[in-house]
Short mmCIF file of C-alpha atoms in Angstrom, two decimals:
data_model
loop_
_atom_site.label_atom_id
_atom_site.label_comp_id
_atom_site.label_asym_id
_atom_site.label_seq_id
_atom_site.Cartn_x
_atom_site.Cartn_y
_atom_site.Cartn_z
CA MET A 30 -5.45 -7.76 -16.95
CA SER A 31 -7.04 -7.78 -20.99
CA GLU A 32 -4.04 -8.04 -22.86
CA PRO A 33 -3.48 -11.46 -24.19
CA SER A 34 -0.56 -13.20 -21.77
CA PRO A 35 2.45 -15.12 -24.02
CA SER A 36 2.96 -17.72 -20.76
CA GLY A 37 1.02 -17.23 -18.57
CA PRO A 38 0.96 -17.07 -15.05
CA SER A 39 2.47 -20.73 -14.76
CA GLU A 40 1.97 -24.35 -15.93
CA PRO A 41 -0.77 -25.32 -13.70
CA SER A 42 1.33 -28.06 -12.62
CA ARG A 43 0.04 -28.38 -9.17
CA PRO A 44 3.64 -28.66 -6.73
CA ALA A 45 2.59 -31.07 -4.05
CA GLU A 46 1.83 -29.37 -0.83
CA PRO A 47 2.63 -30.93 1.87
CA ARG A 48 0.49 -28.70 3.85
CA GLY A 49 -2.48 -29.13 1.75
CA ASP A 50 -4.23 -26.47 -0.46
CA GLY A 51 -4.98 -22.80 1.77
CA ARG A 52 -3.56 -23.54 4.61
CA THR A 53 -1.12 -20.35 5.12
CA SER A 54 -0.74 -19.79 8.38
CA ALA A 55 -0.87 -15.75 9.42
CA VAL A 56 3.06 -16.29 11.19
CA ALA A 57 3.87 -18.49 7.73
CA ASP A 58 2.80 -14.96 5.81
CA LEU A 59 4.43 -12.21 8.76
CA ARG A 60 7.98 -14.46 7.55
CA LEU A 61 7.30 -14.10 3.66
CA TRP A 62 6.96 -10.89 4.62
CA PHE A 63 10.84 -9.84 5.43
CA ALA A 64 12.44 -13.43 3.04
CA PRO A 65 12.63 -12.19 -0.66
CA GLU A 66 14.23 -15.95 -1.15
CA ARG A 67 10.99 -17.80 1.01
CA MET A 68 9.23 -16.48 -1.99
CA ARG A 69 11.34 -17.10 -4.81
CA ALA A 70 10.97 -20.79 -3.32
CA GLU A 71 7.21 -20.92 -4.25
CA GLY A 72 6.20 -22.55 -7.92
CA SER A 73 7.77 -20.35 -10.66
CA THR A 74 7.92 -16.82 -11.48
CA PRO A 75 4.84 -15.43 -12.59
CA ASP A 76 4.67 -13.13 -16.11
CA TYR A 77 5.82 -10.12 -14.79
CA ARG A 78 3.04 -8.11 -16.05
CA PHE A 79 1.08 -10.22 -13.30
CA SER A 80 3.18 -9.13 -10.53
CA LEU A 81 3.41 -5.76 -11.69
CA ALA A 82 -0.06 -5.73 -11.78
CA ASN A 83 -0.49 -6.99 -7.90
CA GLU A 84 2.12 -4.44 -6.57
CA ARG A 85 -0.21 -1.70 -8.57
CA THR A 86 -3.52 -3.09 -6.76
CA PHE A 87 -1.03 -3.31 -3.58
CA LEU A 88 0.17 0.18 -4.08
CA ALA A 89 -3.55 1.19 -4.55
CA TRP A 90 -4.25 -0.15 -0.88
CA LEU A 91 -1.63 1.98 0.40
CA ARG A 92 -3.20 4.97 -1.25
CA THR A 93 -5.93 4.05 0.78
CA ALA A 94 -4.75 3.60 3.81
CA MET A 95 -3.18 6.61 3.63
CA ALA A 96 -6.20 8.62 3.15
CA LEU A 97 -7.96 6.94 5.76
CA VAL A 98 -4.50 7.85 7.98
CA GLY A 99 -5.20 11.63 6.54
CA GLY A 100 -8.60 11.81 6.85
CA GLY A 101 -7.70 10.99 10.66
CA PHE A 102 -5.47 13.93 11.27
CA ALA A 103 -8.44 15.78 9.18
CA VAL A 104 -11.66 14.89 12.08
CA ASP A 105 -8.95 16.36 14.82
CA GLN A 106 -8.40 19.78 13.20
CA PHE A 107 -10.58 20.68 10.70
CA LEU A 108 -13.91 19.99 13.12
CA PRO A 109 -13.04 22.13 16.51
CA GLU A 110 -16.64 22.18 17.41
CA THR A 111 -16.62 18.86 17.77
CA GLY A 112 -16.89 17.99 21.54
CA ARG A 113 -13.23 16.19 22.20
CA PRO A 114 -14.43 12.78 22.79
CA LEU A 115 -16.53 12.10 19.89
CA ARG A 116 -13.54 13.83 18.12
CA LEU A 117 -10.92 11.70 19.79
CA ALA A 118 -12.97 8.52 17.96
CA LEU A 119 -13.57 9.63 15.35
CA ALA A 120 -9.48 10.44 14.43
CA LEU A 121 -8.06 7.05 16.28
CA THR A 122 -10.95 5.08 14.23
CA LEU A 123 -9.62 6.41 10.70
CA LEU A 124 -6.04 6.01 11.93
CA ALA A 125 -6.37 2.46 13.34
CA GLY A 126 -8.87 2.11 9.93
CA GLY A 127 -5.82 3.29 7.57
CA ALA A 128 -2.92 0.93 9.85
CA VAL A 129 -5.13 -2.13 9.17
CA CYS A 130 -5.40 -1.32 5.48
CA ALA A 131 -1.30 -0.90 5.01
CA LEU A 132 -1.15 -4.55 7.04
CA ARG A 133 -3.92 -5.89 5.03
CA ALA A 134 -2.41 -4.56 1.66
CA ILE A 135 0.84 -6.21 2.36
CA SER A 136 -0.38 -9.85 3.73
CA HIS A 137 -3.02 -9.78 0.34
CA TRP A 138 -0.15 -8.75 -1.97
CA VAL A 139 1.81 -11.28 -0.20
CA ARG A 140 -0.47 -14.22 -0.49
CA CYS A 141 -1.29 -13.08 -4.54
CA GLU A 142 2.16 -13.00 -5.59
CA ARG A 143 2.20 -16.43 -3.83
CA ALA A 144 -0.29 -17.39 -5.04
CA MET A 145 0.21 -16.34 -8.63
CA ARG A 146 3.39 -18.44 -8.34
CA ARG A 147 2.02 -21.78 -7.01
CA GLY A 148 -0.66 -21.56 -10.66
CA GLU A 149 -3.80 -21.53 -7.79
CA ASP A 150 -6.74 -19.12 -7.65
CA LEU A 151 -6.51 -15.45 -6.25
CA PRO A 152 -7.55 -15.66 -2.75
CA MET A 153 -10.80 -13.72 -2.01
CA SER A 154 -11.44 -11.06 0.57
CA ARG A 155 -14.27 -9.91 2.48
CA PHE A 156 -12.06 -7.20 3.57
CA PRO A 157 -13.28 -4.43 0.72
CA VAL A 158 -17.17 -4.30 1.87
CA ALA A 159 -15.96 -4.46 5.28
CA LEU A 160 -13.92 -1.45 4.90
CA GLY A 161 -16.58 0.15 2.48
CA LEU A 162 -19.02 -0.41 5.40
CA ALA A 163 -16.95 0.86 8.10
CA VAL A 164 -16.28 4.40 5.61
CA GLY A 165 -19.53 4.79 5.14
CA VAL A 166 -20.74 4.48 8.51
CA VAL A 167 -18.02 6.76 9.45
CA ALA A 168 -18.74 9.19 6.66
CA LEU A 169 -22.27 9.23 8.22
CA LEU A 170 -21.18 10.19 11.86
CA MET A 171 -18.99 12.94 10.55
CA VAL A 172 -22.07 14.17 8.23
CA ILE A 173 -24.86 14.70 11.53
CA VAL A 174 -21.55 15.90 13.66
CA ALA A 175 -21.05 18.48 10.48
CA ALA A 176 -25.08 19.28 10.00
CA PHE A 177 -25.96 19.46 14.03
CA GLY A 178 -22.93 20.85 15.19
CA TRP A 179 -22.32 18.55 18.12
CA GLY A 180 -20.80 19.64 21.34
CA GLY A 181 -20.42 15.89 21.90
CA MET B 8 1.19 -8.22 -32.85
CA PRO B 9 3.88 -6.03 -33.63
CA VAL B 10 5.63 -4.51 -30.63
CA GLY B 11 6.57 -1.35 -31.03
CA ASN B 12 10.29 -0.04 -30.14
CA GLY B 13 11.23 2.17 -27.89
CA THR B 14 13.19 4.98 -28.13
CA HIS B 15 16.12 3.00 -26.27
CA GLY B 16 17.40 0.67 -29.36
CA SER B 17 16.22 -2.58 -29.68
CA ARG B 18 14.55 -2.86 -26.24
CA THR B 19 11.11 -4.09 -26.88
CA ARG B 20 8.02 -2.23 -24.57
CA ASP B 21 5.63 -3.45 -23.39
CA PRO B 22 2.15 -3.12 -25.81
CA GLY B 23 0.84 -2.42 -22.52
CA LEU B 24 2.78 -0.11 -20.94
CA GLN B 25 2.86 -2.11 -17.48
CA PRO B 26 6.04 -0.62 -15.92
CA GLU B 27 4.93 2.99 -16.65
CA ARG B 28 2.00 2.48 -14.91
CA THR B 29 3.77 0.86 -11.99
CA ARG B 30 6.29 3.72 -12.34
CA LEU B 31 2.93 6.50 -12.11
CA ALA B 32 1.46 4.08 -9.59
CA TRP B 33 4.39 4.92 -7.37
CA ARG B 34 4.43 8.63 -7.80
CA ARG B 35 1.11 8.75 -6.76
CA THR B 36 1.61 6.97 -3.30
CA THR B 37 4.68 9.54 -2.97
CA LEU B 38 2.26 11.94 -3.13
CA ALA B 39 -0.41 10.55 -1.20
CA CYS B 40 2.07 10.41 1.59
CA ALA B 41 3.23 13.77 0.90
CA VAL B 42 -0.44 14.46 1.78
CA ALA B 43 -0.75 12.47 4.42
CA ALA B 44 2.89 13.62 5.80
CA SER B 45 1.62 17.24 5.65
CA LEU B 46 -1.42 17.05 7.50
CA ALA B 47 0.91 14.85 10.42
CA GLY B 48 3.31 17.65 10.15
CA ARG B 49 0.33 20.30 10.44
CA GLN B 50 -0.66 18.30 13.75
CA ALA B 51 2.64 18.17 15.26
CA LEU B 52 2.79 22.03 15.08
CA TYR B 53 -1.53 22.57 16.44
CA THR B 54 -1.19 23.04 19.40
CA GLY B 55 1.89 25.27 19.00
CA ILE B 56 6.04 25.15 18.68
CA GLU B 57 7.76 23.06 21.56
CA PRO B 58 10.57 20.69 21.29
CA GLY B 59 8.34 17.68 21.34
CA SER B 60 6.23 18.53 18.43
CA LEU B 61 9.02 19.92 16.15
CA VAL B 62 10.90 15.98 16.92
CA VAL B 63 7.73 15.11 15.74
CA LEU B 64 7.67 16.75 12.64
CA ALA B 65 11.47 16.02 12.12
CA LEU B 66 10.21 12.52 12.35
CA VAL B 67 7.48 12.69 9.75
CA VAL B 68 10.06 14.15 7.37
CA LEU B 69 11.91 11.50 7.71
CA VAL B 70 9.15 9.20 7.62
CA TRP B 71 8.67 10.74 3.78
CA LEU B 72 12.15 11.29 2.99
CA ALA B 73 12.28 7.44 3.20
CA PHE B 74 9.32 6.97 0.88
CA LEU B 75 10.38 9.04 -1.63
CA ALA B 76 14.01 7.20 -1.43
CA LEU B 77 11.66 3.61 -1.87
CA ALA B 78 9.45 4.78 -4.34
CA HIS B 79 12.54 6.38 -6.23
CA ARG B 80 14.79 2.90 -6.28
CA ARG B 81 11.39 1.16 -7.36
CA ILE B 82 10.99 3.67 -9.75
CA ARG B 83 14.74 3.66 -10.93
CA ALA B 84 13.92 -1.04 -11.23
CA MET B 85 10.55 0.58 -13.97
CA ARG B 86 13.47 0.87 -16.43
CA ALA B 87 14.07 -2.36 -17.44
CA SER B 88 11.73 -2.98 -19.63
CA ARG B 89 11.09 -6.27 -17.47
CA PRO B 90 11.64 -5.24 -14.48
CA PRO B 91 11.49 -7.41 -11.73
CA ALA B 92 8.57 -8.51 -8.99
CA LEU B 93 8.67 -6.29 -5.88
CA SER B 94 10.78 -7.04 -3.22
CA PRO B 95 8.50 -8.14 0.13
CA ARG B 96 10.86 -6.52 2.76
CA ALA B 97 10.36 -3.32 -0.10
CA ALA B 98 6.19 -3.32 0.03
CA ALA B 99 6.90 -4.19 4.32
CA ALA B 100 8.95 -0.92 4.30
CA ALA B 101 6.23 1.17 2.74
CA VAL B 102 3.88 -0.05 4.91
CA ALA B 103 6.04 0.65 7.84
CA CYS B 104 6.07 4.53 6.44
CA THR B 105 2.08 4.13 6.64
CA LEU B 106 2.11 2.49 9.85
CA ALA B 107 4.83 4.89 11.06
CA LEU B 108 2.89 7.98 10.07
CA ALA B 109 -0.21 7.00 11.80
CA VAL B 110 1.62 6.16 15.27
CA LEU B 111 3.34 9.72 14.70
CA GLY B 112 -0.16 11.79 14.35
CA ALA B 113 -2.48 9.48 16.88
CA ALA B 114 0.84 10.28 19.79
CA THR B 115 -0.38 14.00 18.84
CA LEU B 116 -3.83 14.35 18.56
CA ARG B 117 -4.91 16.74 20.44
#
């Protein structure tokens, strides 16, 4: 955020958390996905611009997920000379990667939104590094496959 | 810091154009969804036109239309000068569209 915030995310009055900070079970996260009321019960509403920025980040991750899914189809359709096992493996890897990326997008969005409502630090994540490395490996594999025309 | 008045009477506009940027982000994502859906539809018809592949194609089109409706609703909400936060249900639905495309495509891999 480059512009100054008039009100800030919220006053840093950290509410008394009975469960201790940072302890958020995956099941509680999952329930938040479908329950806007539950989200509103947490802390106070942040500056709307922060929520919109979080939404755009979510959409960017969703586009990444869709690109991976589309890439999976592209591998299956545009590498016809590649052997079936290798082609299927690459396509399924990309499709699964897209699915994981989409699930992680909403999970991260929910956790960021809740952190902003509570006035906590935003969650850190290793996911971008992991995804970057995985995409790099898949890309390298595809270059090798395309360059050497492997029959698999 | 003067806040410029928009063209809509007395409504003040966010100088950072946050609603506009978010609206465009939804547009971009709809476009990305269209690309992924086109590839999924192509995937369904790759082996030939059969009843099964036509069903998959219809489902793919439905998924894209669902995403379009979702984006349209959210874009309409961006007309407010201080739009409310995205609802978790809408976010989950958008993710479900992506997952549906992946599953439909995986089902029609050669």
